[in-house]
Every structure is written in C-alpha cells, then in structure tokens.
Short mmCIF file of C-alpha atoms and ligand atoms in Angstrom, two decimals:
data_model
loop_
_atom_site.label_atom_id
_atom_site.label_comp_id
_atom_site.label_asym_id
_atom_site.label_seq_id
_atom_site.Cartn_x
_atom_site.Cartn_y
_atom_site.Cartn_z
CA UNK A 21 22.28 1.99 25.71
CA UNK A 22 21.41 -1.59 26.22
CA UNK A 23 19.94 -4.29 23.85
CA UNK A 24 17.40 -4.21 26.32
CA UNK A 25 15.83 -0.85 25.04
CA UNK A 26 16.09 -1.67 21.26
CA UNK A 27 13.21 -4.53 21.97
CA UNK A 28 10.48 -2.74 20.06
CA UNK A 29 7.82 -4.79 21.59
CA UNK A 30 8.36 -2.61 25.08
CA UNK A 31 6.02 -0.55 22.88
CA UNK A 32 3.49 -3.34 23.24
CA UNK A 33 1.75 -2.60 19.66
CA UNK A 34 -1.91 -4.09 19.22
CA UNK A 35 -1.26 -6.10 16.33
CA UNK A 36 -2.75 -6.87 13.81
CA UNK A 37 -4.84 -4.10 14.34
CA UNK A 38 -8.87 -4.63 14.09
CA UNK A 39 -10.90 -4.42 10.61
CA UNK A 40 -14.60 -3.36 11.35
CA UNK A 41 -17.73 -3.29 9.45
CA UNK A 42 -19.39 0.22 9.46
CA UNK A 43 -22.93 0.10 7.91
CA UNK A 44 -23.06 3.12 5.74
CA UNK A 45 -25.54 3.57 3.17
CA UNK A 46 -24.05 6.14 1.15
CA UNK A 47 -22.23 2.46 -0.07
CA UNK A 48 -24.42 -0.09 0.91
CA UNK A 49 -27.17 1.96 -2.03
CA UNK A 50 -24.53 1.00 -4.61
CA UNK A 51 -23.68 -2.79 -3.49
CA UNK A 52 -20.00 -1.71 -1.38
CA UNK A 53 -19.36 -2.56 2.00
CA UNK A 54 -17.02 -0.44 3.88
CA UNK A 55 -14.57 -1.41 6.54
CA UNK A 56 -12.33 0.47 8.78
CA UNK A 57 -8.60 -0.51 9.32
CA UNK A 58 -8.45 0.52 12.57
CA UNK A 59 -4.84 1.52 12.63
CA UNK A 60 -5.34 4.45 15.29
CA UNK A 61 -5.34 1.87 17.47
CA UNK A 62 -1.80 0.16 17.51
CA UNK A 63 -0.28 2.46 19.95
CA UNK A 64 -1.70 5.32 22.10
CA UNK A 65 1.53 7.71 21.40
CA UNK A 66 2.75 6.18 18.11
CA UNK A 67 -0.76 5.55 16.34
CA UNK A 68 -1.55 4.08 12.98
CA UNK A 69 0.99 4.28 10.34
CA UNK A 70 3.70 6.36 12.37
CA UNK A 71 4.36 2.52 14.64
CA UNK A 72 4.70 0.81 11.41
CA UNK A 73 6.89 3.43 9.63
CA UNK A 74 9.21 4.22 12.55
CA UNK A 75 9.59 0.61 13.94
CA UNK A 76 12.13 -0.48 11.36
CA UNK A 77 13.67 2.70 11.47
CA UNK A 78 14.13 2.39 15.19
CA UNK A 79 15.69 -1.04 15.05
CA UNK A 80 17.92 -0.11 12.61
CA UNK A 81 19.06 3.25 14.76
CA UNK A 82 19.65 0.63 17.57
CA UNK A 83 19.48 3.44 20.26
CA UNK A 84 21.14 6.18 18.41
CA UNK A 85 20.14 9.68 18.14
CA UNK A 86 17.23 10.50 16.08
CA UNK A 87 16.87 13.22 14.19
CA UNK A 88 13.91 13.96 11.93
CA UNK A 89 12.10 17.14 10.62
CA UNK A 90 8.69 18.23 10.67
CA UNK A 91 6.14 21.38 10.64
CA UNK A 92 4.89 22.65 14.06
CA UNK A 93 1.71 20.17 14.08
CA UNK A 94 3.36 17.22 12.84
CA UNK A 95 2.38 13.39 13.99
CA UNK A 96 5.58 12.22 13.04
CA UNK A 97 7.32 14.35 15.62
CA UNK A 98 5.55 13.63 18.26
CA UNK A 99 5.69 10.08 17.41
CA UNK A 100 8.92 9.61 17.03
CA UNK A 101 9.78 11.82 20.62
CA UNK A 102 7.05 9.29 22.42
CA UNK A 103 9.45 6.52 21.41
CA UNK A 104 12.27 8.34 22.68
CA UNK A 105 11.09 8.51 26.05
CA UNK A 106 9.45 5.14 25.77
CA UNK A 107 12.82 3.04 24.55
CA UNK A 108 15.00 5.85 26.11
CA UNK A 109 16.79 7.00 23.26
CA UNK A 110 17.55 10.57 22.56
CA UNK A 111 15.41 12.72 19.69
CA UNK A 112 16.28 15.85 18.09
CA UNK A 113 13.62 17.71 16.06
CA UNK A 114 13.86 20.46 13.22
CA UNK A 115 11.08 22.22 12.90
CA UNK A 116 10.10 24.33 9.75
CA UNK A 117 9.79 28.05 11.01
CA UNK A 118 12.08 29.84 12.57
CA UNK A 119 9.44 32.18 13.77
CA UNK A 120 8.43 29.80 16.51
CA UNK A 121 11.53 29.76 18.09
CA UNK A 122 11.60 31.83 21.64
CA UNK A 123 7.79 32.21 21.99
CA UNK A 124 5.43 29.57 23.47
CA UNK A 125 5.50 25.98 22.05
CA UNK A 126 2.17 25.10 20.87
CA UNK A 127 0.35 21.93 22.09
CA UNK A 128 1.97 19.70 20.27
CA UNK A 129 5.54 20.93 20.11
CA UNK A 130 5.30 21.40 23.75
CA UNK A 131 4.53 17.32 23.90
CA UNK A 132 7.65 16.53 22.09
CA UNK A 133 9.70 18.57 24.45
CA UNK A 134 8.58 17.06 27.20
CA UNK A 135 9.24 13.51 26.04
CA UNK A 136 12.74 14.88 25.90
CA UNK A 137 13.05 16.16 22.02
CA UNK A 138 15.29 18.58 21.54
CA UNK A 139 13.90 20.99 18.93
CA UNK A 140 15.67 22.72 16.71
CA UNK A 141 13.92 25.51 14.44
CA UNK A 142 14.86 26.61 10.78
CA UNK A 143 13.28 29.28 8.45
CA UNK A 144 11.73 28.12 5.05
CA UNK A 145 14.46 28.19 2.75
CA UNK A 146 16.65 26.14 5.03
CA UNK A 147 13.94 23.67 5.75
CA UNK A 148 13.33 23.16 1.88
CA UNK A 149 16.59 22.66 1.66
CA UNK A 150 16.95 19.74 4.51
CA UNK A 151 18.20 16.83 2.65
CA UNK A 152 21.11 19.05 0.90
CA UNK A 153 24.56 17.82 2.30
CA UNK A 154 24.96 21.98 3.81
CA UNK A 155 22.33 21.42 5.48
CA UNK A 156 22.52 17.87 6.79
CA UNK A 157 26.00 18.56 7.60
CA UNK A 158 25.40 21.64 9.50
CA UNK A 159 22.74 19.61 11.66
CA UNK A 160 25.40 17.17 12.41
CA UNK A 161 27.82 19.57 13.68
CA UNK A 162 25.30 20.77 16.20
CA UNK A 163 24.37 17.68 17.42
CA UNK A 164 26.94 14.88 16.67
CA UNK A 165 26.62 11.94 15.37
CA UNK A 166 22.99 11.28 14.76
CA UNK A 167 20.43 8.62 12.75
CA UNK A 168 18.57 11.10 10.30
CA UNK A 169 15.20 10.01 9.22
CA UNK A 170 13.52 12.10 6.73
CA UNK A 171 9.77 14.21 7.11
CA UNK A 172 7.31 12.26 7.59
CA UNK A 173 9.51 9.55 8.44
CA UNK A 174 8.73 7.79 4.98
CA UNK A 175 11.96 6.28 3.79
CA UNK A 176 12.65 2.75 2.26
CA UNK A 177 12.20 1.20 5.79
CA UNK A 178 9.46 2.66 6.12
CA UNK A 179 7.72 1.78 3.07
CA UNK A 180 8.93 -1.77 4.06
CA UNK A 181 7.42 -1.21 7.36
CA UNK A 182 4.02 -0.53 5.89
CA UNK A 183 3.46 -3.60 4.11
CA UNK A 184 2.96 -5.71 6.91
CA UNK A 185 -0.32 -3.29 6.49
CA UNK A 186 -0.64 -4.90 3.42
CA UNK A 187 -0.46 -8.26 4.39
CA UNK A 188 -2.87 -8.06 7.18
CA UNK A 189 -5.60 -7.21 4.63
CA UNK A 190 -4.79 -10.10 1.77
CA UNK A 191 -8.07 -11.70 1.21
CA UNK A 192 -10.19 -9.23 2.84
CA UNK A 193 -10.97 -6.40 0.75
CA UNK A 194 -10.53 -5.69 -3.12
CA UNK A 195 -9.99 -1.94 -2.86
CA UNK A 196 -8.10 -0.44 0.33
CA UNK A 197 -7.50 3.42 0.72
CA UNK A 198 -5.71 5.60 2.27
CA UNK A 199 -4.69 9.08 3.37
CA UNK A 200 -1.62 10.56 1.88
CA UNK A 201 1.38 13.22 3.06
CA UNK A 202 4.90 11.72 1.98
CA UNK A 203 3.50 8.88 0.41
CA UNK A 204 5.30 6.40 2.31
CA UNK A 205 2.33 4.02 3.81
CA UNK A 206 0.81 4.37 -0.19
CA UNK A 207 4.03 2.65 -1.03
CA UNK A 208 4.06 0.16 1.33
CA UNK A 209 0.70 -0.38 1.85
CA UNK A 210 0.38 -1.51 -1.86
CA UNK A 211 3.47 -3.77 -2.22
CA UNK A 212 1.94 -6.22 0.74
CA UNK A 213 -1.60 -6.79 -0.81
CA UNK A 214 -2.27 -9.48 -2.17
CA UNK A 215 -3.12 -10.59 -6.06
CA UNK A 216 -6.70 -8.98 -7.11
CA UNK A 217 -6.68 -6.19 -4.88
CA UNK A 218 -5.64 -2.11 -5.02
CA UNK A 219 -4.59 0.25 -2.73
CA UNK A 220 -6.09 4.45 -3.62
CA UNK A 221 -4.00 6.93 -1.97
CA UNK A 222 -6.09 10.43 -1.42
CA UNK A 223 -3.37 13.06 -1.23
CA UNK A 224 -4.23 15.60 1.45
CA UNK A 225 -1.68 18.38 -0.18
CA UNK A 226 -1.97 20.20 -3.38
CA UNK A 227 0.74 19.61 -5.99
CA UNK A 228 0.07 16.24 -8.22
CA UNK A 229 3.93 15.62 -7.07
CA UNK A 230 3.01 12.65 -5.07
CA UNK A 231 2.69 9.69 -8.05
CA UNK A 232 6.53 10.10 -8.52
CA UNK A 233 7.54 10.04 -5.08
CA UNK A 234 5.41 6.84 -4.47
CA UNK A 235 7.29 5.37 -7.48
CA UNK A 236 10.61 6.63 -5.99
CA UNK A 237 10.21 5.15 -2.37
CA UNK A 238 8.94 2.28 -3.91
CA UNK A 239 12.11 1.60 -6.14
CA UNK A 240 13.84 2.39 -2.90
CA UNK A 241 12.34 -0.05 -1.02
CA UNK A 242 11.77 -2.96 -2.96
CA UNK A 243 14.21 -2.60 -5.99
CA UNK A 244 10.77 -2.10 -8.73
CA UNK A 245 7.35 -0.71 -8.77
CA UNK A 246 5.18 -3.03 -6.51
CA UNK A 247 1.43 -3.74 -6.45
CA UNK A 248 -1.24 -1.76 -7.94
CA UNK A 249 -2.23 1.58 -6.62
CA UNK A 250 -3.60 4.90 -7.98
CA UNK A 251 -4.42 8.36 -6.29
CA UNK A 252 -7.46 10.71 -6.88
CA UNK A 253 -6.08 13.88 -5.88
CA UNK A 254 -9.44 15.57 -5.68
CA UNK A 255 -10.18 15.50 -1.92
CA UNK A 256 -7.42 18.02 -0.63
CA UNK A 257 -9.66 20.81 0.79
CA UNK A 258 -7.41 23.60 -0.10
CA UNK A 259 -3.84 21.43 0.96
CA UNK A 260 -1.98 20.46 4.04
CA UNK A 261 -3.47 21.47 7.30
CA UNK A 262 -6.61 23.20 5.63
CA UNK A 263 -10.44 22.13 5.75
CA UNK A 264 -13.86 23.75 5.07
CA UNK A 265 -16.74 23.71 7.14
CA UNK A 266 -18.58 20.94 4.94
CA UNK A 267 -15.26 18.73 5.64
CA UNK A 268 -15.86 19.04 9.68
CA UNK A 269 -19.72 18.78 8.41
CA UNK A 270 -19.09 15.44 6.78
CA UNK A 271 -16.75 14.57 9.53
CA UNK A 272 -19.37 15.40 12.24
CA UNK A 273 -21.92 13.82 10.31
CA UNK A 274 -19.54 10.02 9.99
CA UNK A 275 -18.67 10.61 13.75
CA UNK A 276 -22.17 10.30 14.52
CA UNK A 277 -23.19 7.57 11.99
CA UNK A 278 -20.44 5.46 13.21
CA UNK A 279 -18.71 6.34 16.43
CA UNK A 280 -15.72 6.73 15.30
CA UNK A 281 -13.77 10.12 16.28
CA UNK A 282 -12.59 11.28 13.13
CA UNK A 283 -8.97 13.07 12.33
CA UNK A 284 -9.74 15.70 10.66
CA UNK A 285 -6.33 16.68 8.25
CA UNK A 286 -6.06 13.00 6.68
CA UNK A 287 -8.65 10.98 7.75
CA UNK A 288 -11.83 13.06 6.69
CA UNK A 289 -10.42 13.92 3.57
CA UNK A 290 -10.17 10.14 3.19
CA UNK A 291 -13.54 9.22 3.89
CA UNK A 292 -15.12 12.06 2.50
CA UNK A 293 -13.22 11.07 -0.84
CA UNK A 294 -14.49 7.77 -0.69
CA UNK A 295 -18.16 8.08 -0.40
CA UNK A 296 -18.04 10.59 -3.28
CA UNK A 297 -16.23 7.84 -4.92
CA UNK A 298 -19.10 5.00 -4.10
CA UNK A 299 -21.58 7.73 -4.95
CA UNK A 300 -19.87 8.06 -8.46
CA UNK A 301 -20.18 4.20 -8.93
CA UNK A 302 -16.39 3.65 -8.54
CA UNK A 303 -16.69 0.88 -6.46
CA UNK A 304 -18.42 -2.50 -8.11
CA UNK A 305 -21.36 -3.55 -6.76
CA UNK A 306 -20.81 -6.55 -4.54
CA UNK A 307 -17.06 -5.35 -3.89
CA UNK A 308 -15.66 -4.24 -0.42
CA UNK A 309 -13.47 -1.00 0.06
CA UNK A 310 -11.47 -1.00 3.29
CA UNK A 311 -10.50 2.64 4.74
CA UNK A 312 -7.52 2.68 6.56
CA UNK A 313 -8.14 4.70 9.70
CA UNK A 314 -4.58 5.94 10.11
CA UNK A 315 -4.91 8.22 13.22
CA UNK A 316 -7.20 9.69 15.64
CA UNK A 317 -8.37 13.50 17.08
CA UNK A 318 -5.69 15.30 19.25
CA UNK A 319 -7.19 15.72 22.27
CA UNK A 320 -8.65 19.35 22.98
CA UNK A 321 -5.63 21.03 24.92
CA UNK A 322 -6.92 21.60 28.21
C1 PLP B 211 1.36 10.99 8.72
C2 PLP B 211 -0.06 10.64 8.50
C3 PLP B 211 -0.54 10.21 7.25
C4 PLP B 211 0.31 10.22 5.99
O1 PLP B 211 1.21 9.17 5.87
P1 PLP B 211 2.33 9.23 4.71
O2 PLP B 211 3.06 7.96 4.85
O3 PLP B 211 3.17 10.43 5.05
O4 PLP B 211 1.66 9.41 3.41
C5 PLP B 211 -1.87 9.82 7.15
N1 PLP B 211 -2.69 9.90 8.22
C6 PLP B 211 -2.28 10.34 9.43
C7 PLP B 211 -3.26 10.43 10.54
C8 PLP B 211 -0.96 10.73 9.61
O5 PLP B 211 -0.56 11.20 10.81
#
C-alpha cells in the first residue's frame, strides 16, 4: 500500500454539496421554505452521508483491511466496498443472515463482491452479538489483522465526519432534518450547526432506542452532548426496510412536484415527516427547514 492510495480526494467528492430551493406549498401555506441538502450528490458510489462518515474512517485505516457489518441491502456496504476498489484497499463484509450464504447474491450484495468485498455471512444471534469480543475475535482469526468499523459505519469518526455537514449549513437554515438508522449523521450533523439553529432526526426503525445512542456517539465523539437536536419518531412506516403504498404515493407525488428521485427507505420517510410537520404548524412562519437529501434510488437491476 502506498501513501498514494490513502489520498481521499482520488474520490474526487463534490463538496460542499448544493442547497436548493424546492417550491412546495404544503410549506410555503404556513410561511416555511424548504431546501434540499443535496448530499446524494457528493459521490456516485459513496453518496450522501456514507462519504462523510467513512472518509475519516478511511484515513485513519490508512490502507488496512476493512471490515464492517451490514444487512443484505445495506448502503454502507456497498459504500464502503466502492472505496475499496476505488483507493485499492481490501474489504471484508459480514452480513446478517446466514441463509443467504450459497444461493444467489442479490443486487446489491452482488455489487460489493464485485468491487472485491469479501462477504462473510452470520445467522441472527451471532450478528446481534457482533461487537462482543467472541465474536470480534473470531472474525479476526478468519481474516487477520483487520480495521473494524461498526454497522452503519457510525462511530466517533464518523460523527466527527458529519459535522462538516453541519458547518456547511451555519447561517442558512434554522431547522435542518434528517433521516435516521444508527444515528451517526444526527450526531454529527448537530454538533457543526451553528448558534440558533436545530437539527430533527426522523428515525426510520421502530424502537425509541435511538435518543441514547445519539447521546452515546456524541459523548464519543466530542467528549459532551453537542448542539441541539430532537427526533419525532412517528414517520417509520412499519421499521427498517418497510413502506406502504401512501409512502411510494407521497414519494411519487414529491418526485413529480420537484424532480427529485426520491429514496424510498430514509429519504421519503423524511420528507413525508416533514410536511406533516409544516402542516401541524411546527415550523414558524417566516423560518426555513432544510432536508438533507442523504441518498438517491438504486437503480432498477437490469
Ligand atoms: C445510511 C443512511 C442513512 C442513515 O444514516 P445514520 O448515520 O445511520 O443514521 C440515511 N439515509 C440514507 C440514504 C442512508 O443510506
């Protein structure tokens, strides 16, 4: 491994990445304008907040194995294989199901194989039990000496990564929101904004569990409690991975208003939270909410 392939900005990231008016009336009716953080765009294989959590982890693996974990549809896998390929470092991934192993790999799986991941599957209980020392240490014995970032990638560095996010919107906006699985861009997110301003995390999984792990990354990560943030844990749609057909209706609906393709697992669960939100009068009148648009549609497997 040279130094030459730890130089993250190989991955040329588009930086800050663009904030954009979308004229919506559902807000405009109650005084709010709505902007879109258009952090999909930053990278074509390491989009929105995956870039800005994995970067510091990659520097700080400095062309180590990577190993992380993640569920058979997961964005931070395939993120963190595209950098593989891309910087030329080597991945593993453990996947949550044991079931999968020997048959086809879906669409997504199958892209992190082919940017060289090595994936590794584990039933339930096992992958529950991932950050145990058994279970770490059993990992390690399989594939030597490796950098472990945890699911989701959201670890201290991460959460450091993600205020730069933050930062980029001081000034801007009083309210910015965003999608939440491990809670790591929350945390971030809300230690770079500036004074006056909020970040709202919408969890997209059932539980309530999320407040205290935001709290814990954040103590992590920046030695207190940082910047002001709340969730509204409404706007799940069932939990991780599920949606109704008057989320892909609302979805549809905002594609078409706005011409934006819309994710469906985090990002429509975010904006469909939101203009509830403005439509409850959450949002004071002359104020500006900014959406963080933190990834895009898979393409259709052809
Ligand atoms: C991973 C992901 C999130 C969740 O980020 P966390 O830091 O895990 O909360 C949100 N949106 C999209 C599109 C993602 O892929």
């Amino acid at each position: 491994m040279t130094d030459e392939a730890l130089d993250l900005s190989r991955l040329q990231p588009a930086l800050p990445s663009p904030l954009q008016p979308a004229e919506d009336e559902r807000f405009a009716r109650h005084g709010v304008t709505l902007l879109l953080k258009r952090d999909d765009l930053i990278h074509p294989d390491l989009p929105g907040n995956k870039w800005r959590k994995l970067a510091p982890n990659l520097r700080a693996a400095a062309g180590r194995t990577v190993l992380t974990f993640g569920g058979a549809y997961s964005n931070h896998l395939r993120a963190t294989a595209a950098a593989g390929r891309l910087l030329g470092f080597p991945t593993v991934g453990v996947v949550r199901g044991d079931e999968l192993a020997g048959r086809p790999l879906n669409p997504s799986l199958a892209r992190c194989a082919a940017d060289g991941m090595r994936l590794h599957f584990v039933d339930r209980p096992t992958y529950r039990a991932k950050a145990s020392p058994d279970v770490l240490d059993g990992l390690l014995s399989l594939f030597g000496e490796c950098v472990v970032i945890p699911e989701g990638g959201s670890n201290a560095l991460a959460a450091q990564g993600c205020t730069e996010l933050g930062r980029e919107l001081r000034g801007r906006t009083g309210t910015v929101a965003v999608a939440c699985g491990t809670g790591g861009t929350l945390a971030g997110l809300a230690a770079g904004l500036g004074a006056g301003q909020r970040a709202l995390g919408v969890p997209v999984l059932r539980g309530g569990f999320l407040g205290a792990t935001v709290e814990d990354l954040q103590r992590e990560a920046f030695g207190a409690p940082a910047g002001r943030w709340s969730l509204d844990e409404r706007f799940h749609f069932g939990g991780y991975a599920r949606t109704t057909p008057e989320l892909h209706a609302f979805a549809d609906d905002f594609e078409d208003r706005h011409g934006l393709a819309v994710e469906r697992l985090y990002v429509a669960k975010l904006l469909y939270g939101l203009t509830v939100l403005a439509g409850e009068g959450a949002f004071a009148p002359g104020s500006t909410v900014t959406a963080v648009v933190t990834g895009r549609p898979e393409p259709e497997p052809s």
